[in-house]
Amino acid sequence: MEEDEWGKLIENLMKEGILQSPNVIGALRSVPRTTFLPENMRSYSAVDTPLPIGFGQTASAPHSFSLLAGLGETWFQ
Amino acid sequence: MVSIMNEALQLEVGNKVLEVGAGSGWHAATIAEIVAPSGSERSQWGHVYTVEIVQGLADIARKNIMKAGYGDRVTIISEDGSMGYAEKAPYDRVLVTAAAPDIPKPLIEQLKPTGIMLIPVGSASLFQNLIRITKGRDGKIKEENLGGVAFVPLTGRYGQRF
């Protein structure tokens, strides 16, 4: 279920043109964010928003990371 | 306005990457999957060094990285990342995941010729500009502004002053 939601999020980022390069897409598929979240945040893993990880810090929103790591990504300003 | 940020960090298999700000470790694991793909020849693998100033977060990131199976491709260092990590320099790629007031000098020094660095630069409270630094073969630095971003503040010696 969670993996499906993660897959759907990736599809959406691809449709929006935020994710384009095959190596970034493949890496995101291999490394879902959920493993890296505190337990109470895991159900939000596939929501495209930053999530608290404690110590006043956040895990990046998937679209932000896609843009940073990305190749040929669309950048909105 | 929509523009194309073409090949922002240009990660390639075999790259040695420095990340400043490990957070939960998710970035580092994902970058590791790009520079050292699972199932590829280990001798071709790159490596990710990620520096985290918050000790508690570094511990969590380390645990997460092990759990996700990237302990052999990611090293988490609990130090002041605004100083970079000179021990393993120079790096092919440097990614700073927190907003710096200026580009920290040690990070430029630790970038390999032909290397690329991405860093959000600007004030802590508002938006910043995502700056891409490219170091030429001759060591010359090129700066490009890729546009507005919003990151948490970089702390440490070269971090934000409050």
CSV table of C-alpha atoms in Angstrom, one decimal:
chain,number,residue,atom,x,y,z
A,1,MET,CA,0.0,0.0,0.0
A,2,GLU,CA,2.6,2.5,1.1
A,3,GLU,CA,4.9,1.5,-1.8
A,4,ASP,CA,2.0,2.1,-4.2
A,5,GLU,CA,1.5,5.6,-2.8
A,6,TRP,CA,5.3,6.3,-3.2
A,7,GLY,CA,5.1,5.0,-6.8
A,8,LYS,CA,2.1,7.3,-7.5
A,9,LEU,CA,4.0,10.3,-6.1
A,10,ILE,CA,6.9,9.6,-8.4
A,11,GLU,CA,4.6,9.2,-11.4
A,12,ASN,CA,3.0,12.6,-10.5
A,13,LEU,CA,6.4,14.3,-10.2
A,14,MET,CA,7.3,12.8,-13.6
A,15,LYS,CA,4.0,14.1,-15.1
A,16,GLU,CA,4.7,17.6,-13.8
A,17,GLY,CA,8.1,17.5,-15.4
A,18,ILE,CA,9.8,17.9,-12.0
A,19,LEU,CA,11.4,14.4,-12.3
A,20,GLN,CA,13.0,13.6,-15.7
A,21,SER,CA,16.3,11.9,-15.4
A,22,PRO,CA,16.2,8.1,-15.3
A,23,ASN,CA,18.9,7.8,-12.6
A,24,VAL,CA,17.1,10.1,-10.2
A,25,ILE,CA,13.8,8.4,-10.9
A,26,GLY,CA,15.3,4.9,-10.3
A,27,ALA,CA,17.0,6.1,-7.1
A,28,LEU,CA,13.8,7.6,-5.7
A,29,ARG,CA,12.0,4.3,-6.4
A,30,SER,CA,14.7,2.3,-4.7
A,31,VAL,CA,14.8,4.6,-1.6
A,32,PRO,CA,11.3,5.4,-0.3
A,33,ARG,CA,11.3,8.2,2.3
A,34,THR,CA,9.3,6.2,4.8
A,35,THR,CA,12.4,4.3,6.2
A,36,PHE,CA,13.9,7.6,7.2
A,37,LEU,CA,10.9,9.1,9.0
A,38,PRO,CA,10.0,8.8,12.7
A,39,GLU,CA,7.2,6.3,13.2
A,40,ASN,CA,4.4,8.9,13.7
A,41,MET,CA,5.3,10.5,10.3
A,42,ARG,CA,5.5,7.3,8.2
A,43,SER,CA,2.0,7.4,6.9
A,44,TYR,CA,2.7,10.8,5.4
A,45,SER,CA,5.8,9.6,3.6
A,46,ALA,CA,4.2,9.9,0.1
A,47,VAL,CA,2.8,13.3,0.7
A,48,ASP,CA,4.8,15.9,-1.2
A,49,THR,CA,5.8,18.1,1.7
A,50,PRO,CA,8.7,18.4,4.1
A,51,LEU,CA,8.1,16.3,7.3
A,52,PRO,CA,9.5,16.8,10.8
A,53,ILE,CA,12.3,14.5,11.9
A,54,GLY,CA,13.0,16.0,15.3
A,55,PHE,CA,15.5,18.6,16.5
A,56,GLY,CA,13.6,21.3,14.6
A,57,GLN,CA,14.7,19.8,11.3
A,58,THR,CA,12.7,18.3,8.4
A,59,ALA,CA,13.1,15.6,5.7
A,60,SER,CA,12.8,17.4,2.4
A,61,ALA,CA,9.7,17.3,0.3
A,62,PRO,CA,10.2,14.8,-2.6
A,63,HIS,CA,9.9,17.5,-5.2
A,64,SER,CA,12.6,19.6,-3.6
A,65,PHE,CA,15.0,16.7,-3.5
A,66,SER,CA,14.1,15.8,-7.1
A,67,LEU,CA,15.0,19.4,-8.1
A,68,LEU,CA,18.3,19.3,-6.2
A,69,ALA,CA,19.5,15.9,-7.4
A,70,GLY,CA,17.8,16.3,-10.7
A,71,LEU,CA,19.0,16.4,-14.3
A,72,GLY,CA,16.9,18.4,-16.7
A,73,GLU,CA,14.3,19.3,-14.1
A,74,THR,CA,11.8,22.1,-14.3
A,75,TRP,CA,12.4,24.9,-11.8
A,76,PHE,CA,9.5,27.1,-10.8
A,77,GLN,CA,10.2,30.5,-9.4
B,1,MET,CA,8.2,32.0,-14.5
B,2,VAL,CA,9.4,28.5,-15.4
B,3,SER,CA,12.9,27.8,-16.4
B,4,ILE,CA,14.9,24.7,-16.9
B,5,MET,CA,17.5,23.8,-14.3
B,6,ASN,CA,19.5,21.6,-16.6
B,7,GLU,CA,21.5,18.9,-14.9
B,8,ALA,CA,21.7,20.8,-11.6
B,9,LEU,CA,24.0,18.5,-9.7
B,10,GLN,CA,24.9,16.1,-12.6
B,11,LEU,CA,25.5,13.1,-10.3
B,12,GLU,CA,27.4,10.3,-12.0
B,13,VAL,CA,28.3,6.7,-11.0
B,14,GLY,CA,31.6,6.8,-9.2
B,15,ASN,CA,31.3,10.4,-7.8
B,16,LYS,CA,32.6,11.2,-4.3
B,17,VAL,CA,30.0,13.4,-2.8
B,18,LEU,CA,30.0,15.7,0.2
B,19,GLU,CA,26.6,16.5,1.7
B,20,VAL,CA,26.4,19.2,4.4
B,21,GLY,CA,23.4,18.5,6.6
B,22,ALA,CA,22.5,14.8,6.8
B,23,GLY,CA,19.1,15.3,8.4
B,24,SER,CA,17.4,11.9,8.4
B,25,GLY,CA,19.8,10.4,5.9
B,26,TRP,CA,17.3,10.1,3.1
B,27,HIS,CA,19.1,12.4,0.7
B,28,ALA,CA,22.4,10.6,1.3
B,29,ALA,CA,20.9,7.2,0.6
B,30,THR,CA,19.2,8.4,-2.6
B,31,ILE,CA,22.4,10.0,-3.8
B,32,ALA,CA,24.3,6.9,-3.0
B,33,GLU,CA,21.9,4.9,-5.1
B,34,ILE,CA,22.8,7.2,-8.0
B,35,VAL,CA,26.6,7.3,-7.5
B,36,ALA,CA,26.9,3.7,-6.3
B,37,PRO,CA,23.9,1.8,-7.7
B,38,SER,CA,22.8,-1.4,-5.9
B,39,GLY,CA,23.7,-4.4,-8.0
B,40,SER,CA,26.4,-2.6,-10.0
B,41,GLU,CA,30.1,-3.4,-9.9
B,42,ARG,CA,31.5,-2.4,-6.4
B,43,SER,CA,34.8,-1.2,-7.9
B,44,GLN,CA,32.9,1.5,-9.8
B,45,TRP,CA,31.1,2.8,-6.7
B,46,GLY,CA,31.3,6.3,-5.5
B,47,HIS,CA,30.7,7.3,-1.9
B,48,VAL,CA,28.7,9.8,0.0
B,49,TYR,CA,30.1,11.7,3.0
B,50,THR,CA,27.4,13.5,4.9
B,51,VAL,CA,28.2,15.8,7.8
B,52,GLU,CA,25.6,16.6,10.5
B,53,ILE,CA,26.1,19.1,13.2
B,54,VAL,CA,23.2,17.9,15.4
B,55,GLN,CA,24.5,14.9,17.2
B,56,GLY,CA,21.0,13.4,17.8
B,57,LEU,CA,20.2,13.6,14.1
B,58,ALA,CA,23.5,12.1,13.1
B,59,ASP,CA,22.7,9.1,15.3
B,60,ILE,CA,19.2,8.7,13.7
B,61,ALA,CA,20.6,9.2,10.2
B,62,ARG,CA,23.3,6.5,10.8
B,63,LYS,CA,20.6,4.1,12.1
B,64,ASN,CA,18.4,4.8,9.1
B,65,ILE,CA,21.2,4.4,6.6
B,66,MET,CA,22.1,1.0,8.0
B,67,LYS,CA,18.5,-0.1,8.0
B,68,ALA,CA,18.1,0.9,4.4
B,69,GLY,CA,21.2,-1.0,3.4
B,70,TYR,CA,23.5,1.9,2.4
B,71,GLY,CA,26.0,1.6,5.2
B,72,ASP,CA,28.7,0.6,2.7
B,73,ARG,CA,28.2,3.6,0.5
B,74,VAL,CA,27.4,6.4,3.0
B,75,THR,CA,29.5,7.7,5.9
B,76,ILE,CA,27.9,10.0,8.5
B,77,ILE,CA,30.2,12.4,10.3
B,78,SER,CA,28.9,14.3,13.3
B,79,GLU,CA,30.8,17.6,13.0
B,80,ASP,CA,30.4,21.2,11.8
B,81,GLY,CA,29.6,20.7,8.1
B,82,SER,CA,30.0,24.4,7.4
B,83,MET,CA,33.7,23.5,7.5
B,84,GLY,CA,33.2,20.7,5.0
B,85,TYR,CA,35.1,17.5,5.7
B,86,ALA,CA,38.7,18.0,4.8
B,87,GLU,CA,39.7,14.3,5.6
B,88,LYS,CA,38.2,12.9,2.4
B,89,ALA,CA,38.5,16.0,0.1
B,90,PRO,CA,38.5,16.8,-2.7
B,91,TYR,CA,34.9,16.0,-3.8
B,92,ASP,CA,33.3,15.7,-7.2
B,93,ARG,CA,30.0,17.1,-5.9
B,94,VAL,CA,29.1,19.1,-2.9
B,95,LEU,CA,25.4,19.5,-1.8
B,96,VAL,CA,24.5,21.9,1.0
B,97,THR,CA,21.0,21.3,2.4
B,98,ALA,CA,20.8,24.3,4.6
B,99,ALA,CA,20.9,28.1,3.9
B,100,ALA,CA,24.3,29.7,4.2
B,101,PRO,CA,24.9,33.4,4.6
B,102,ASP,CA,27.8,33.2,2.1
B,103,ILE,CA,29.5,30.4,0.3
B,104,PRO,CA,31.8,28.8,3.0
B,105,LYS,CA,35.5,29.0,1.8
B,106,PRO,CA,36.4,25.5,3.0
B,107,LEU,CA,33.7,24.1,0.8
B,108,ILE,CA,35.1,25.7,-2.3
B,109,GLU,CA,38.6,24.5,-1.4
B,110,GLN,CA,37.3,21.0,-1.0
B,111,LEU,CA,35.7,20.9,-4.4
B,112,LYS,CA,37.7,19.1,-7.1
B,113,PRO,CA,38.6,20.9,-10.4
B,114,THR,CA,35.6,20.1,-12.7
B,115,GLY,CA,33.5,19.6,-9.6
B,116,ILE,CA,30.0,21.0,-9.0
B,117,MET,CA,28.5,22.4,-5.8
B,118,LEU,CA,24.9,23.4,-5.0
B,119,ILE,CA,24.2,25.7,-2.1
B,120,PRO,CA,21.3,27.9,-1.0
B,121,VAL,CA,22.7,31.3,-0.2
B,122,GLY,CA,20.8,34.1,1.6
B,123,SER,CA,19.1,35.1,4.8
B,124,ALA,CA,17.9,32.5,7.3
B,125,SER,CA,14.4,33.8,7.6
B,126,LEU,CA,13.3,34.4,4.0
B,127,PHE,CA,14.0,32.8,0.7
B,128,GLN,CA,17.4,32.1,-0.6
B,129,ASN,CA,19.0,31.7,-4.0
B,130,LEU,CA,20.1,28.3,-5.1
B,131,ILE,CA,23.7,28.8,-6.3
B,132,ARG,CA,25.5,26.4,-8.5
B,133,ILE,CA,29.3,26.6,-8.3
B,134,THR,CA,31.4,25.0,-11.0
B,135,LYS,CA,35.1,24.7,-10.6
B,136,GLY,CA,37.1,24.7,-13.8
B,137,ARG,CA,40.1,22.6,-14.6
B,138,ASP,CA,42.2,25.6,-13.8
B,139,GLY,CA,40.5,26.1,-10.5
B,140,LYS,CA,38.5,29.1,-11.7
B,141,ILE,CA,35.1,29.4,-10.0
B,142,LYS,CA,31.9,30.0,-12.0
B,143,GLU,CA,28.7,31.0,-10.1
B,144,GLU,CA,25.1,30.6,-11.5
B,145,ASN,CA,21.9,31.6,-9.8
B,146,LEU,CA,19.3,28.8,-10.3
B,147,GLY,CA,16.5,30.6,-8.6
B,148,GLY,CA,14.6,31.0,-5.3
B,149,VAL,CA,14.4,28.3,-2.7
B,150,ALA,CA,13.6,28.0,1.0
B,151,PHE,CA,15.8,26.0,3.3
B,152,VAL,CA,16.5,25.7,7.1
B,153,PRO,CA,19.5,27.8,8.3
B,154,LEU,CA,23.0,26.5,8.1
B,155,THR,CA,24.7,26.6,11.6
B,156,GLY,CA,28.3,26.3,12.6
B,157,ARG,CA,31.4,28.4,12.0
B,158,TYR,CA,30.4,29.5,8.5
B,159,GLY,CA,26.6,29.4,9.3
B,160,GLN,CA,24.0,32.0,10.0
B,161,ARG,CA,24.4,34.5,12.9
B,162,PHE,CA,21.3,35.2,14.9
